Coordinates of C-alpha atoms in Angstrom, one line a residue:
Chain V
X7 CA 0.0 0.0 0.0
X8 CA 1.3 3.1 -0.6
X9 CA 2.3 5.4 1.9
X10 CA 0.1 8.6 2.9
X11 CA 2.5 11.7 1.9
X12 CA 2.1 14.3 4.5
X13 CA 0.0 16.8 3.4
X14 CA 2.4 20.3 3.2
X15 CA 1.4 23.6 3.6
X16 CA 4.2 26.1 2.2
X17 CA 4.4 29.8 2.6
X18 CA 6.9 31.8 0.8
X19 CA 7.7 35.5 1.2
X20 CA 9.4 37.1 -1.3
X21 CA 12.2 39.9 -0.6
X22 CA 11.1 43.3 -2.0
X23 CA 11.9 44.3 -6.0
X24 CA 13.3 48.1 -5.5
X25 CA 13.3 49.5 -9.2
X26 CA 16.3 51.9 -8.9
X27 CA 15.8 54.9 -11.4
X28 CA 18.0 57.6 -11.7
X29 CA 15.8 61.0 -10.6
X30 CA 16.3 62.6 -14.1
X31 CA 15.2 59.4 -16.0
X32 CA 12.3 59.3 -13.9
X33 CA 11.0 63.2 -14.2
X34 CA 11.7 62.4 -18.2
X35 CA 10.2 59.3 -18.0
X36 CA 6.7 60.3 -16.3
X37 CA 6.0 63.3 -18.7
X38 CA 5.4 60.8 -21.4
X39 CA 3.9 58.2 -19.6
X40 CA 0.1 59.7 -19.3
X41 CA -1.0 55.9 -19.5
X42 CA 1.6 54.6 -18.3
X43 CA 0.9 50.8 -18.5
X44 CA 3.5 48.5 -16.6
X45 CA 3.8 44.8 -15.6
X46 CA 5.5 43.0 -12.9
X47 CA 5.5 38.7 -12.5
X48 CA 5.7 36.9 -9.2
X49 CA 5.3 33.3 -8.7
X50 CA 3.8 30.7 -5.8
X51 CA 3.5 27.7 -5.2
X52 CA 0.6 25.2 -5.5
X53 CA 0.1 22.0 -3.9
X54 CA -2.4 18.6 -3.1
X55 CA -1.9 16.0 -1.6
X56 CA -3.5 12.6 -3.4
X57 CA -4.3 9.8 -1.0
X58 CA -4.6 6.6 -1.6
X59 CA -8.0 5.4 -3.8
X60 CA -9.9 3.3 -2.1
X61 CA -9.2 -0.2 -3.3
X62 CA -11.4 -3.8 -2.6
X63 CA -9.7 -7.4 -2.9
X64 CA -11.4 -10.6 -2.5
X65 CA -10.2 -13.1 0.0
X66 CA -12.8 -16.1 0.0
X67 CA -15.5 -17.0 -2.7
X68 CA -19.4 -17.3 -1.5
X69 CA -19.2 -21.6 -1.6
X70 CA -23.2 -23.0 -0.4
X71 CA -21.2 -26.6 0.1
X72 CA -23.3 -29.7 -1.2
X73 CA -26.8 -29.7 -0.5
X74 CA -29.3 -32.5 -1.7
X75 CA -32.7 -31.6 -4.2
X76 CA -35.7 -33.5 -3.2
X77 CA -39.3 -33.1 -5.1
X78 CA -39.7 -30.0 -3.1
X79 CA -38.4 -26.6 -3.9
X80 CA -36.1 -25.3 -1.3
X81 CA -33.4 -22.6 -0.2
X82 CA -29.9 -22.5 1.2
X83 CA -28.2 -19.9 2.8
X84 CA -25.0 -19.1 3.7
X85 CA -24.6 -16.2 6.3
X86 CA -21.6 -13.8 7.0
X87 CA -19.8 -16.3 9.3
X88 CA -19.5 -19.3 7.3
X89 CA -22.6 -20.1 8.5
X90 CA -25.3 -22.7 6.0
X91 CA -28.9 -23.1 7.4
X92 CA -31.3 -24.8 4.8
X93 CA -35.1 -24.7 4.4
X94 CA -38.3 -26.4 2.7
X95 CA -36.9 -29.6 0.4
X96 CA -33.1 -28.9 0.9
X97 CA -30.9 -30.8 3.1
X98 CA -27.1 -29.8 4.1
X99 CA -24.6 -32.4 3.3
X100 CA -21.0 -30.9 4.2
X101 CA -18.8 -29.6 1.7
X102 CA -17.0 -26.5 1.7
X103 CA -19.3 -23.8 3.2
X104 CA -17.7 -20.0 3.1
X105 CA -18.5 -16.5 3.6
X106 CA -16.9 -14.0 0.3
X107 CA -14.7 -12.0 1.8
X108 CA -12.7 -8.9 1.4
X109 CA -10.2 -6.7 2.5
X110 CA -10.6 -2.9 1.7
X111 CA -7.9 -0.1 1.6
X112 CA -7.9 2.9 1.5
X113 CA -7.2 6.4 3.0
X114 CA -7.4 6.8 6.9
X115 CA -10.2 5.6 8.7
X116 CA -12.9 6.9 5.7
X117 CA -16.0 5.9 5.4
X118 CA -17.1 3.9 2.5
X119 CA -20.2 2.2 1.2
X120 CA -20.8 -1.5 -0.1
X121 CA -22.8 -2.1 -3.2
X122 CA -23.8 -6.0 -3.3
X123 CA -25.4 -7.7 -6.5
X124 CA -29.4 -7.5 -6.0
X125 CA -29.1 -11.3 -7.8
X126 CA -26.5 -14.0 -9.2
X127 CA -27.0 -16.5 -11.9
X128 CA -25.2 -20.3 -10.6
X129 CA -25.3 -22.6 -14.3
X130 CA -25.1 -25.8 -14.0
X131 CA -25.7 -29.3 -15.3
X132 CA -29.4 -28.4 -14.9
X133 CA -31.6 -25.5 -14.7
X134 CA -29.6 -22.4 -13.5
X135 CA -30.6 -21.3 -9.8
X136 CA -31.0 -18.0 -8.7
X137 CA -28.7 -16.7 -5.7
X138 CA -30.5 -13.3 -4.2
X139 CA -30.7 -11.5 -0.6
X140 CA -26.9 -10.2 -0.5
X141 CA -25.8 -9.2 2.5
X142 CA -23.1 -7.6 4.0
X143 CA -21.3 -8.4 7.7
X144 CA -21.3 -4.3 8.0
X145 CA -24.4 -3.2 6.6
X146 CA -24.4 -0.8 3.7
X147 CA -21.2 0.9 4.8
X148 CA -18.1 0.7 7.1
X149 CA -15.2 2.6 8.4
X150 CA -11.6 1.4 7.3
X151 CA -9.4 1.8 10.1
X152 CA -5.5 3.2 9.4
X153 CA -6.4 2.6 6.0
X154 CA -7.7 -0.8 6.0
X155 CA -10.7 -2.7 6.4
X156 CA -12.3 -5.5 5.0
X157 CA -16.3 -7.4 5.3
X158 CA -17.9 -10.8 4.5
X159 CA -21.1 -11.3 2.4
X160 CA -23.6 -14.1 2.8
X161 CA -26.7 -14.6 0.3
X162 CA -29.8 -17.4 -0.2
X163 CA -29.7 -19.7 -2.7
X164 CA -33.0 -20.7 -4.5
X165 CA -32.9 -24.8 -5.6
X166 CA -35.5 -26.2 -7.8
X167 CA -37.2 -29.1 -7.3
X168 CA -35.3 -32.3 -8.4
X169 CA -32.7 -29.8 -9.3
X170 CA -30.2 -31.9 -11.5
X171 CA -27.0 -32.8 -9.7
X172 CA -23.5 -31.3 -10.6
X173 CA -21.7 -28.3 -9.7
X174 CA -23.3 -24.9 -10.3
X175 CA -21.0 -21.4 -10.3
X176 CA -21.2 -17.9 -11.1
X177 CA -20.0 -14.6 -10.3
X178 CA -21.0 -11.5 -9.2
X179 CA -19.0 -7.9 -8.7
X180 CA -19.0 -6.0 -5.2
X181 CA -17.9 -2.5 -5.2
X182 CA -16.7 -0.1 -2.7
X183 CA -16.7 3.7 -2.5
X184 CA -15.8 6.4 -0.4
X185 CA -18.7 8.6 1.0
Chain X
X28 CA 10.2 30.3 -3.7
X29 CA 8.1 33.1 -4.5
X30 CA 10.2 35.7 -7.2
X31 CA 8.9 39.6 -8.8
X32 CA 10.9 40.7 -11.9
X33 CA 10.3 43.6 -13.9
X34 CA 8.9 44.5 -17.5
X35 CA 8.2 47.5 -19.1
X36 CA 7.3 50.9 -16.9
X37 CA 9.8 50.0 -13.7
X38 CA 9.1 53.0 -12.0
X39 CA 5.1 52.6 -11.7
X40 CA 5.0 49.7 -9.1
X41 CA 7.9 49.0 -5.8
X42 CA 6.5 45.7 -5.4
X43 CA 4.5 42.6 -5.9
X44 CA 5.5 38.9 -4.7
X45 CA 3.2 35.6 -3.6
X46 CA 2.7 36.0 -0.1
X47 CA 0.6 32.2 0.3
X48 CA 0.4 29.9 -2.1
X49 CA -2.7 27.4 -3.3
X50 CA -3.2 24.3 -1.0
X51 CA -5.5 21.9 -1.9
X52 CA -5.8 20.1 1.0
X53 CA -6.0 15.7 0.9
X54 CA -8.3 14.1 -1.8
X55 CA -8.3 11.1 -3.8
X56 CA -9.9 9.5 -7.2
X57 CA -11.3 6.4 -8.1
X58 CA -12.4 5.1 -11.4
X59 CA -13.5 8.7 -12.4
X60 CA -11.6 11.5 -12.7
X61 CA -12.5 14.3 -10.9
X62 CA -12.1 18.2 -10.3
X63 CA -12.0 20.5 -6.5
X64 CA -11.8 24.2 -6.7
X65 CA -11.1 26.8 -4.4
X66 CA -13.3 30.1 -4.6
X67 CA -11.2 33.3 -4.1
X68 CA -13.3 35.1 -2.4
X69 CA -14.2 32.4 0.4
X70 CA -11.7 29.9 0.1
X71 CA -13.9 27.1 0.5
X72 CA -14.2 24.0 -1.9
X73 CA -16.7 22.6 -4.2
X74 CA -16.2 18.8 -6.0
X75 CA -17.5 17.6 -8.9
X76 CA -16.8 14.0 -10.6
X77 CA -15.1 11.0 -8.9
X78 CA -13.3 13.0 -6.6
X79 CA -13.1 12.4 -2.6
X80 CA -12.4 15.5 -0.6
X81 CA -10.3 14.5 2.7
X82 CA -10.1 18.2 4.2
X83 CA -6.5 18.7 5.5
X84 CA -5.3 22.6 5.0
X85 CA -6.7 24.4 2.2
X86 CA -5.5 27.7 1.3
X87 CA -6.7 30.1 -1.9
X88 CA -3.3 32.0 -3.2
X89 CA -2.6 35.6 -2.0
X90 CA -0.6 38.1 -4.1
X91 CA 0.1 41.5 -2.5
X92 CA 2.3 44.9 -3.2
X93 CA 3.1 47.8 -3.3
X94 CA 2.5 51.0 -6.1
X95 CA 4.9 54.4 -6.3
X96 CA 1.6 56.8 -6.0
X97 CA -1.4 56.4 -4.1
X98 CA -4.2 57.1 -6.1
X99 CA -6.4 56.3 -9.5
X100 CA -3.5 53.6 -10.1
X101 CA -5.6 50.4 -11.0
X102 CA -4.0 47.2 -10.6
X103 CA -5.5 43.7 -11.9
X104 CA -3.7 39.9 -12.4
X105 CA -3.3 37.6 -15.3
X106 CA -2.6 33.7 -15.3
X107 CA -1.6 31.0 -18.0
X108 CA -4.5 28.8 -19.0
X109 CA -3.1 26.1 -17.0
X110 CA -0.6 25.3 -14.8
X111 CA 0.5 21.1 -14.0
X112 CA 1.1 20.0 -10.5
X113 CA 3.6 17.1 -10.9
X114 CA 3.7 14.1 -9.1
X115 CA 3.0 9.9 -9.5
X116 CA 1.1 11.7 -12.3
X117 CA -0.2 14.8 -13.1
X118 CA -3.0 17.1 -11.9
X119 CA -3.6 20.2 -14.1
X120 CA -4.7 23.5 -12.4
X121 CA -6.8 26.1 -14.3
X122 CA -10.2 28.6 -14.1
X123 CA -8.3 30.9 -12.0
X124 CA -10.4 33.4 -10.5
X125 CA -9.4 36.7 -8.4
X126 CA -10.9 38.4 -5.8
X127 CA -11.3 41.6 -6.4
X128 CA -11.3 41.2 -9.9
X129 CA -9.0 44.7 -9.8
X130 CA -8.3 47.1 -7.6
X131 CA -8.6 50.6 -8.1
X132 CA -6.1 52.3 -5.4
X133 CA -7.4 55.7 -3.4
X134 CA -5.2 57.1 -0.7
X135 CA -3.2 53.6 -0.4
X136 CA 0.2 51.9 -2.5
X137 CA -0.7 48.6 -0.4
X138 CA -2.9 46.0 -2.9
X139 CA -3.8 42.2 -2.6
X140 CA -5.9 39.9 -4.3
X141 CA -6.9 36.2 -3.3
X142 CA -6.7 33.6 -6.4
X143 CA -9.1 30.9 -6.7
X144 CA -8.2 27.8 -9.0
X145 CA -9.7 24.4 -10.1
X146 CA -7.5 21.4 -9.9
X147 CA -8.4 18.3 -11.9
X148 CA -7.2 15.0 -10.9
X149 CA -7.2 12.0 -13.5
X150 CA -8.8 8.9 -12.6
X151 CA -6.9 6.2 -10.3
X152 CA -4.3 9.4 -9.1
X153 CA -1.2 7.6 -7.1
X154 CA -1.1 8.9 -3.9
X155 CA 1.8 11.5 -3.0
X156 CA 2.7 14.9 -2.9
X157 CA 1.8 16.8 -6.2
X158 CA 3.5 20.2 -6.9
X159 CA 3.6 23.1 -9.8
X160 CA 4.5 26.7 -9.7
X161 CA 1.8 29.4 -11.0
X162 CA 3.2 32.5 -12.5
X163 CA 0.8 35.2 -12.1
X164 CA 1.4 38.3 -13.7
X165 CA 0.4 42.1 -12.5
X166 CA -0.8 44.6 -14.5
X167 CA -0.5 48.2 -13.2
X168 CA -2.0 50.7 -15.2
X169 CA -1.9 54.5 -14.9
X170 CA 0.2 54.1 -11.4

């Protein structure tokens, strides 16, 4: 991560410019100039200070583990603590049951805000399910803390009745922005 | 380092140098580039576009001086179109603005003026100090 430059603030006073005119040259000088028109050019300084821009990674895929299909419709849902509970004609059988994950960084301790997928597409030997009712271990936004931070995600997995057997994946985007 | 030099009509003005320069203060950009700008009058921000304003010290520029006479003399700025502020990359400043717009002196050699800018930062900025120098020039007329 980069480092956070610290932020400057620069004031600079410049010495005096004397213009040194002989007194004849000047008298001379001043009849003609009725409108008189002169220029002069100073310079400064100007400064920012970018900080780092707020960046997501993902540690840990959103995995529902193997479940087994029976004539009834059912859900599964995995929570934001590698948690799985399953309802109507779904049973839990093991597998590999995770949270997504991710680690955030970013400037300071910002605030930022989490936009999660309203719904995700798994394909599949058989009919593609429907993953829907994202949600976040933080809610809608979080704090990073000394610029980093990071969140888990959980959603509810729709599976058809007799759904055909097989692996189903897909993806889905979360973003992250300051606010 | 803040610097006068002289053109044409030295004995009309005894002085004019940067007495503060701009400070922008901390932001940062994402995947949208996006613009701050100081007002010159206020010296207070506005945003616009994928920029994040931090805070941290901001500061509009100052330019002061000094004229020969004392009255009816009328003194106003000028500024290049842009100026870059170099860095990981480069932020480009512009739309500088004055306040006053000129100044008319009565009874007084002392003037100063507070310069506005807008800075925009590209898209995915590296963080860092970013730095440019803004040449600002004074014109003095009938001093």
């Amino acid at each position: 991560m980069n480092s956070i430059a610290k932020n400057r603030s620069r004031s600079h006073l410049a010495g005096r410019v004397a213009a040194v005119i002989a007194g004849i040259a000047l008298a001379s000088m001043a009849a003609t100039a009725a409108q008189a028109q002169a220029t002069a050019t100073a310079t400064t300084g100007a400064s920012v200070t970018i900080a780092d821009p707020i960046a997501i990674t993902k540690t840990a895929d959103l995995a529902f583990g193997t479940v087994v299909p029976s004539a009834a419709a059912g859900t599964v849902t995995v929570g934001t603590a590698n948690d799985r509970t399953v309802a109507g004609g779904v049973s839990a059988l093991g597998g590999t049951v995770t949270s997504a994950a991710y680690t955030v960084t970013g400037y300071g301790n910002s605030t930022y805000a989490i936009t999660l997928p309203a719904s995700v597409s798994l394909s599949g030997p058989g009919t593609a399910m429907t993953a829907s009712s994202f949600v976040s271990s933080v809610g809608g936004s979080a704090s990073l803390s000394g610029g980093s931070g990071g969140f888990t995600v959980g959603a509810t997995l729709s599976v058809g009745a007799n759904q055909a057997a097989g692996a189903y994946s897909g993806t889905f985007d979360v973003t992250v922005a300051y606010n | 380092m803040a610097a006068g030099t002289t053109a044409a009509g030295a004995q009309t003005f005894q002085s004019f140098q940067s007495s503060q320069d701009i400070v922008f203060g901390t932001v940062a950009t994402g995947q949208a580039s996006g613009t701050v700008a100081i007002d010159a009058q206020s010296g207070g921000t506005t945003t616009t576009g994928g920029i994040t304003f931090f805070g941290g010290t901001v500061l509009p520029g100052r330019f002061s001086g000094q004229t020969k006479q004392a009255n009816k003399c009328t003194v106003t700025l000028t500024f290049p179109a842009s100026v870059p502020l170099s860095g990981a990359t480069t932020a480009t400043l512009s739309h500088f603005t004055l306040s006053p717009a000129s100044v008319t002196l009565q009874g007084t050699q002392t003037f100063s003026f507070q310069v506005g800018a807008r800075l925009t930062v590209p898209a995915g900025a590296p963080a860092g100090s970013y730095a440019g120098t803004l040449a600002a020039t004074a014109v003095f007329t009938d001093c």
